Amino acid sequence: MSKLTAEDLVRLRDKARAAMDFEKQGYRGKVVMHTGTCGIAAGAEKVMAVLTAELKERNVTDLVVTTSGCAGICSREPLMTVQLKGQSPVKYTELTEAKVKSIVEEHLVGGQPVEKLAFVMGCEAAY
Amino acid sequence: MSDKPNILVVDDESIVIRSAELVLKGAGYEVEGANGGREAIAKMEQKSYGLVFTDLKMPEVDGITLIRWVRNARPDTGIVILTGYPSQDTIKEALSLGIIDYVPKPFTPAVLLDVTQRAVHWVLERRGAAGKGEEEKEDFPPSMAAELDKVIEFYRDKPGSLIPVLQRAQEMIGWLPVPALRRIAQGMNIPPAEVHSVTTFYSFFTMKPRGDHNVRVCLGTACYVKRAEEVMKTLEEGLGVEVGGVTPDRKFSLEEVRCLGACGLAPVVMVDSDTFAGIDPKAAMDVLKPYG
Amino acid sequence: MANDLIQISVCSGTGCLDAGSLLVRTAFEDHVRSQGLEKTVAVNFGGCAGTCPQGPVVTVEPGGVLYHGVQPGDAAAIVGEHLKGGVLDRLRYEPPEEPSKIPSTGALPLYRHQVLRVLRNKGLIDPESMEEYIARDGYQGAAKALTQMTAEEVVATVKNSGLRGRGGAGFPTGLKWEFASKSVADQKYLLCNGDEGDPGAFMDRSVMEADPHSVVEGMIIGSRAIGATKGVIYVRAEYPLAVKRLQKAIDDATAAGLLGKNILGSGHDFELSIYLGAGAFVCGEETALMRSIEGKRGMPRPRPPFPAHKGLWDKPTVLNNVETYANVPPILLHGADWYRSLGTQKSAGTKVFALTGAIKNVGLVEVPMGIPLRTIIYEVGGGIGKKNKKFKAVQMGGPSGGCIPEHLLDTAVDFDSINATGAIMGSGGMVVMDEDNCMVSLAKFFLGFTADESCGKCPPCRVGTRVMLDLLTDITEGRGKPGDIETLIDICDDIKNTSLCGLGQTAPNPVLTTIRYFRDEYESHIHDKWCKTGICRDLASFEIDPEICTGCGVCARACPQEAIVGEKKKPHRIIQELCIQCRTCYDKCKFNSIQIKASRKLTGVAAAAEGGKH
Ligand SMILES: Cc1cc2nc3c(=O)[nH]c(=O)nc-3n(C[C@H](O)[C@H](O)[C@H](O)COP(=O)(O)O)c2cc1C
Ligand code: FES
């Protein structure tokens, strides 16, 4: 990457924003696995493997699957956030293989948040 | 046993075995060859060898597997690796398994003889020291010395780099034996007393060897409140060692740490790099089951 | 007429912010001001109602009318309609007939009180992607500081924001920067303290792991303010993931020219590297940390000279905590007044806490300064984790801090109010204890820690903590004597007054606060040989209350000594000669029928009465 100027930074921001917007990129949604130290210790990586395997098996390619840092609810790790087009982000906690399978089936493929497994819906205040 | 231990050369290419035999027999060593890891294990089950020279990349039973087996079943046998692919990772893994040295392939007779002499010396010293105190029995394999020298070289002229050097050294050897500290002091041109005092000041450094599996019990506040002390007690009783100790068979060492940063999962125990969360103090020993 | 007040809340959730809710809020404020409507219309931020794709979302009370997709230009129309008592149908959002059963963040107490400033990117970005950090306004604060402001202006902004150091002592950051900016030298250093020695705290680790660029950006701004060209982040070697992600952040920022020479064409140079700490608590102290980077034993030295004049390698040096730096970029971006809009007069902004221990929601929370402890524990934290156990105390500030009891739970969380309780704000560890935690043992635990970690330079600290530890060990093992409490307090005073560094000066705090608030526990340990929690095994005996016991037999099966006998469905009893006070039965009993009494051995109660009948 070449050296940035302040103007480049603004341009880069707008570009990166668009790149992060899964809708603009033509995806149907985004799944974020939270992998901080405690998430990993609680088995986030294994859950992630189950998730990717499930999605592959069902040939789901229109979702962005990514990782991020700790979501702050350590006692309920492993955690993931699912946001589909037109829906609020939904957090699922204390994930297990079985839970991931039903989330893939009902939410990621079926499009309906799994009410009995979801912990919370919406964004956190930040300003 | 005589002062020339017998040697087993393991490689999947018979040309390598033959040329090693030629060189070593010429120098008066007793040498046998094995065509691959499986044959080597079969031979070693019948007979004991002072030294094993092994290739890393072999079909079926590869070098690392063989080294693991030797470490477990024939702990007195010294291991030297012969390798055409000295990638940093495999060397590192082999080092962590306790090999004495390595010979790059293809080798010249001089190099092979030189390494062999050093390895023999090392094996004999260890054997001689076996009757003496625990501390002296551990020595410091020459292969590590070479690696360590590289680290020292890299940091020598950077001010304030004693701690990074000690960190790298411990990463390589697993602990900080006195000969390593001496070598660092010499190489860095720092008085040995200062190296020693810095080493003992920081809890991250250990001057005692660790077991094959290092068990670390978190005694941070969050874990304490969830009764980590009882977890520690159970492990101390179960392993029959106190915190800071190593089991007589060198399988496990037991340490305490202050917070692994996984407080949400307290109480936490780490075995090597695996984290175990929410341990029931009574059942703490169960955690160690998969590690034999 | 208060009832007529129209309340407009603009959602400040991350989704709505991204959709532009800040501008919407400003438009409402401007409109209200320009029309002189301050008395009838109030504008503020509100929580997320779980309708994020419709953002920016605005709620108007009375009536709870929800608007979606609101643009700045809509402010006047919405206010106008509501003043007339109507509703602007064009933007009105009708929630679905069958609302989702999933609670929204605005409705859950865990989230309702939190405002994410330090953790602004929490869970939203890939920590290893600089682009994603930039997408969320990353490095805009640094760009502003470097290309539009003088160093003095940067210092002034941070000073006016009221930001105080998050590493424990709460020293005003702007002031620290001002001192260093005035020192003249050929080389200055800017350091970041990521040692996080307080066992049971993990805020800094999370920030470094989840948002490493925020620390890097904060440091770039700091380096500009004081004129430093070299920086070091000191991180515990026990945090490998944090180290890896920070290193990636530094490498990426360097490749992009955000670190290195002539950053953003401003002429300012700043190089950043990581130094791995080797595990000594005292190295978190600033002078010790600098010695450690120099490769020596990390011993503190007396101040003055202050590091702002003579620090690392004797050059002017500023050290700030990880969270302190992470606070800086948005202050530059949004201004000092924005920062002060949360928190109290003397403690501005928000604070991140690591909530752990006997609490339901263990984790990382960020709340405005000044909210009561009770709110953090019972609402954000969800109260005590185990059912039917009572709250006993919350420990703040780790080994340098203290315990705050139930009756002080209404204390506001700000530097000065917490200090008044005898605890300290510390770096943000909050360990909650319920009635099963023994406060004498806890004091012993912390003292064991400081005695271990004392670098040994000052005798009062080295010897004093040992003596206290011995005394506390005696008390917890049944050898306590009358007068021990007074002796402890005396030694505490000595250590406090004669130690060189913060470690010694604050080491007595856990003992002093537990004596202050839980003196009865010390007394029952000493006089009655009774630890009512049973944690001190030597000071407890266990009995089954026959009135409560249902004879379910769970305890008998769990007892490792087979010391519990009784017929099924009839009250059981414990054979005292066999009991080793392991507490298993107490933990297993679902009916709370196990009573913890004073030690029989030490108080001379004959065990025969109940135990000998079998
Ligand atoms: C014994 C001792 C341990 C400390 N440990 C830490 C620590 O782990 N992390 C930290 O940020 N500050 C720690 N501090 C405080 C630092 O000395 C220093 O005040 C702080 O890093 C300054 O940053 P701030 O102004 O941003 O708070 C410690 C202080 C003492 C006396
Ligand atoms: S206290 Fe044990 S992981 Fe933090």
mmCIF file of N, CA, C and O in Angstrom, chain B residues 6-31:
data_model
loop_
_atom_site.group_PDB
_atom_site.id
_atom_site.type_symbol
_atom_site.label_atom_id
_atom_site.label_comp_id
_atom_site.label_asym_id
_atom_site.label_seq_id
_atom_site.Cartn_x
_atom_site.Cartn_y
_atom_site.Cartn_z
ATOM 1 N N ASN B 6 26.622 -47.434 20.055
ATOM 2 C CA ASN B 6 26.209 -47.887 18.735
ATOM 3 C C ASN B 6 25.149 -46.953 18.146
ATOM 4 O O ASN B 6 24.398 -46.301 18.876
ATOM 5 N N ILE B 7 25.121 -46.889 16.830
ATOM 6 C CA ILE B 7 24.293 -45.886 16.162
ATOM 7 C C ILE B 7 23.341 -46.551 15.174
ATOM 8 O O ILE B 7 23.732 -47.482 14.453
ATOM 9 N N LEU B 8 22.095 -46.056 15.157
ATOM 10 C CA LEU B 8 21.129 -46.529 14.172
ATOM 11 C C LEU B 8 20.832 -45.378 13.205
ATOM 12 O O LEU B 8 20.459 -44.280 13.642
ATOM 13 N N VAL B 9 21.025 -45.616 11.918
ATOM 14 C CA VAL B 9 20.754 -44.564 10.936
ATOM 15 C C VAL B 9 19.441 -44.886 10.226
ATOM 16 O O VAL B 9 19.294 -45.970 9.656
ATOM 17 N N VAL B 10 18.493 -43.979 10.277
ATOM 18 C CA VAL B 10 17.170 -44.225 9.701
ATOM 19 C C VAL B 10 16.935 -43.278 8.534
ATOM 20 O O VAL B 10 16.999 -42.061 8.691
ATOM 21 N N ASP B 11 16.675 -43.839 7.353
ATOM 22 C CA ASP B 11 16.381 -42.991 6.199
ATOM 23 C C ASP B 11 15.640 -43.845 5.178
ATOM 24 O O ASP B 11 15.802 -45.069 5.146
ATOM 25 N N ASP B 12 14.807 -43.215 4.359
ATOM 26 C CA ASP B 12 14.117 -44.016 3.353
ATOM 27 C C ASP B 12 14.953 -44.162 2.083
ATOM 28 O O ASP B 12 14.580 -44.880 1.169
ATOM 29 N N GLU B 13 16.085 -43.460 2.050
ATOM 30 C CA GLU B 13 16.967 -43.630 0.889
ATOM 31 C C GLU B 13 18.178 -44.445 1.342
ATOM 32 O O GLU B 13 18.931 -44.014 2.224
ATOM 33 N N SER B 14 18.378 -45.611 0.725
ATOM 34 C CA SER B 14 19.440 -46.469 1.230
ATOM 35 C C SER B 14 20.825 -45.876 0.959
ATOM 36 O O SER B 14 21.777 -46.138 1.679
ATOM 37 N N ILE B 15 20.900 -44.983 -0.038
ATOM 38 C CA ILE B 15 22.196 -44.366 -0.326
ATOM 39 C C ILE B 15 22.683 -43.554 0.874
ATOM 40 O O ILE B 15 23.870 -43.533 1.200
ATOM 41 N N VAL B 16 21.742 -42.913 1.548
ATOM 42 C CA VAL B 16 22.110 -42.108 2.727
ATOM 43 C C VAL B 16 22.639 -43.025 3.818
ATOM 44 O O VAL B 16 23.682 -42.764 4.437
ATOM 45 N N ILE B 17 21.905 -44.158 4.046
ATOM 46 C CA ILE B 17 22.350 -45.090 5.079
ATOM 47 C C ILE B 17 23.755 -45.587 4.749
ATOM 48 O O ILE B 17 24.627 -45.600 5.599
ATOM 49 N N ARG B 18 23.923 -45.946 3.479
ATOM 50 C CA ARG B 18 25.210 -46.532 3.127
ATOM 51 C C ARG B 18 26.355 -45.543 3.312
ATOM 52 O O ARG B 18 27.398 -45.865 3.862
ATOM 53 N N SER B 19 26.151 -44.303 2.884
ATOM 54 C CA SER B 19 27.268 -43.364 3.009
ATOM 55 C C SER B 19 27.540 -43.030 4.478
ATOM 56 O O SER B 19 28.698 -42.862 4.877
ATOM 57 N N ALA B 20 26.485 -42.965 5.291
ATOM 58 C CA ALA B 20 26.712 -42.710 6.719
ATOM 59 C C ALA B 20 27.488 -43.859 7.346
ATOM 60 O O ALA B 20 28.434 -43.657 8.124
ATOM 61 N N GLU B 21 27.087 -45.079 6.961
ATOM 62 C CA GLU B 21 27.780 -46.261 7.485
ATOM 63 C C GLU B 21 29.267 -46.196 7.163
ATOM 64 O O GLU B 21 30.128 -46.442 8.012
ATOM 65 N N LEU B 22 29.519 -45.825 5.916
ATOM 66 C CA LEU B 22 30.900 -45.777 5.436
ATOM 67 C C LEU B 22 31.729 -44.833 6.312
ATOM 68 O O LEU B 22 32.801 -45.178 6.818
ATOM 69 N N VAL B 23 31.203 -43.642 6.495
ATOM 70 C CA VAL B 23 31.932 -42.628 7.261
ATOM 71 C C VAL B 23 32.098 -43.044 8.723
ATOM 72 O O VAL B 23 33.194 -43.003 9.286
ATOM 73 N N LEU B 24 31.005 -43.489 9.318
ATOM 74 C CA LEU B 24 31.035 -43.726 10.760
ATOM 75 C C LEU B 24 31.804 -44.992 11.121
ATOM 76 O O LEU B 24 32.533 -45.023 12.110
ATOM 77 N N LYS B 25 31.606 -46.030 10.285
ATOM 78 C CA LYS B 25 32.346 -47.262 10.564
ATOM 79 C C LYS B 25 33.840 -46.996 10.483
ATOM 80 O O LYS B 25 34.641 -47.512 11.268
ATOM 81 N N GLY B 26 34.196 -46.144 9.504
ATOM 82 C CA GLY B 26 35.594 -45.786 9.333
ATOM 83 C C GLY B 26 36.171 -45.154 10.596
ATOM 84 O O GLY B 26 37.356 -45.274 10.885
ATOM 85 N N ALA B 27 35.328 -44.474 11.327
ATOM 86 C CA ALA B 27 35.802 -43.811 12.550
ATOM 87 C C ALA B 27 35.659 -44.733 13.762
ATOM 88 O O ALA B 27 35.838 -44.284 14.899
ATOM 89 N N GLY B 28 35.265 -45.976 13.515
ATOM 90 C CA GLY B 28 35.247 -46.933 14.617
ATOM 91 C C GLY B 28 33.906 -47.083 15.323
ATOM 92 O O GLY B 28 33.826 -47.673 16.384
ATOM 93 N N TYR B 29 32.836 -46.522 14.755
ATOM 94 C CA TYR B 29 31.527 -46.681 15.389
ATOM 95 C C TYR B 29 30.854 -47.954 14.892
ATOM 96 O O TYR B 29 31.099 -48.404 13.767
ATOM 97 N N GLU B 30 29.985 -48.479 15.742
ATOM 98 C CA GLU B 30 29.175 -49.620 15.330
ATOM 99 C C GLU B 30 27.896 -49.037 14.742
ATOM 100 O O GLU B 30 27.188 -48.264 15.411
ATOM 101 N N VAL B 31 27.593 -49.332 13.482
ATOM 102 C CA VAL B 31 26.461 -48.678 12.826
ATOM 103 C C VAL B 31 25.514 -49.690 12.192
ATOM 104 O O VAL B 31 25.952 -50.690 11.621
#
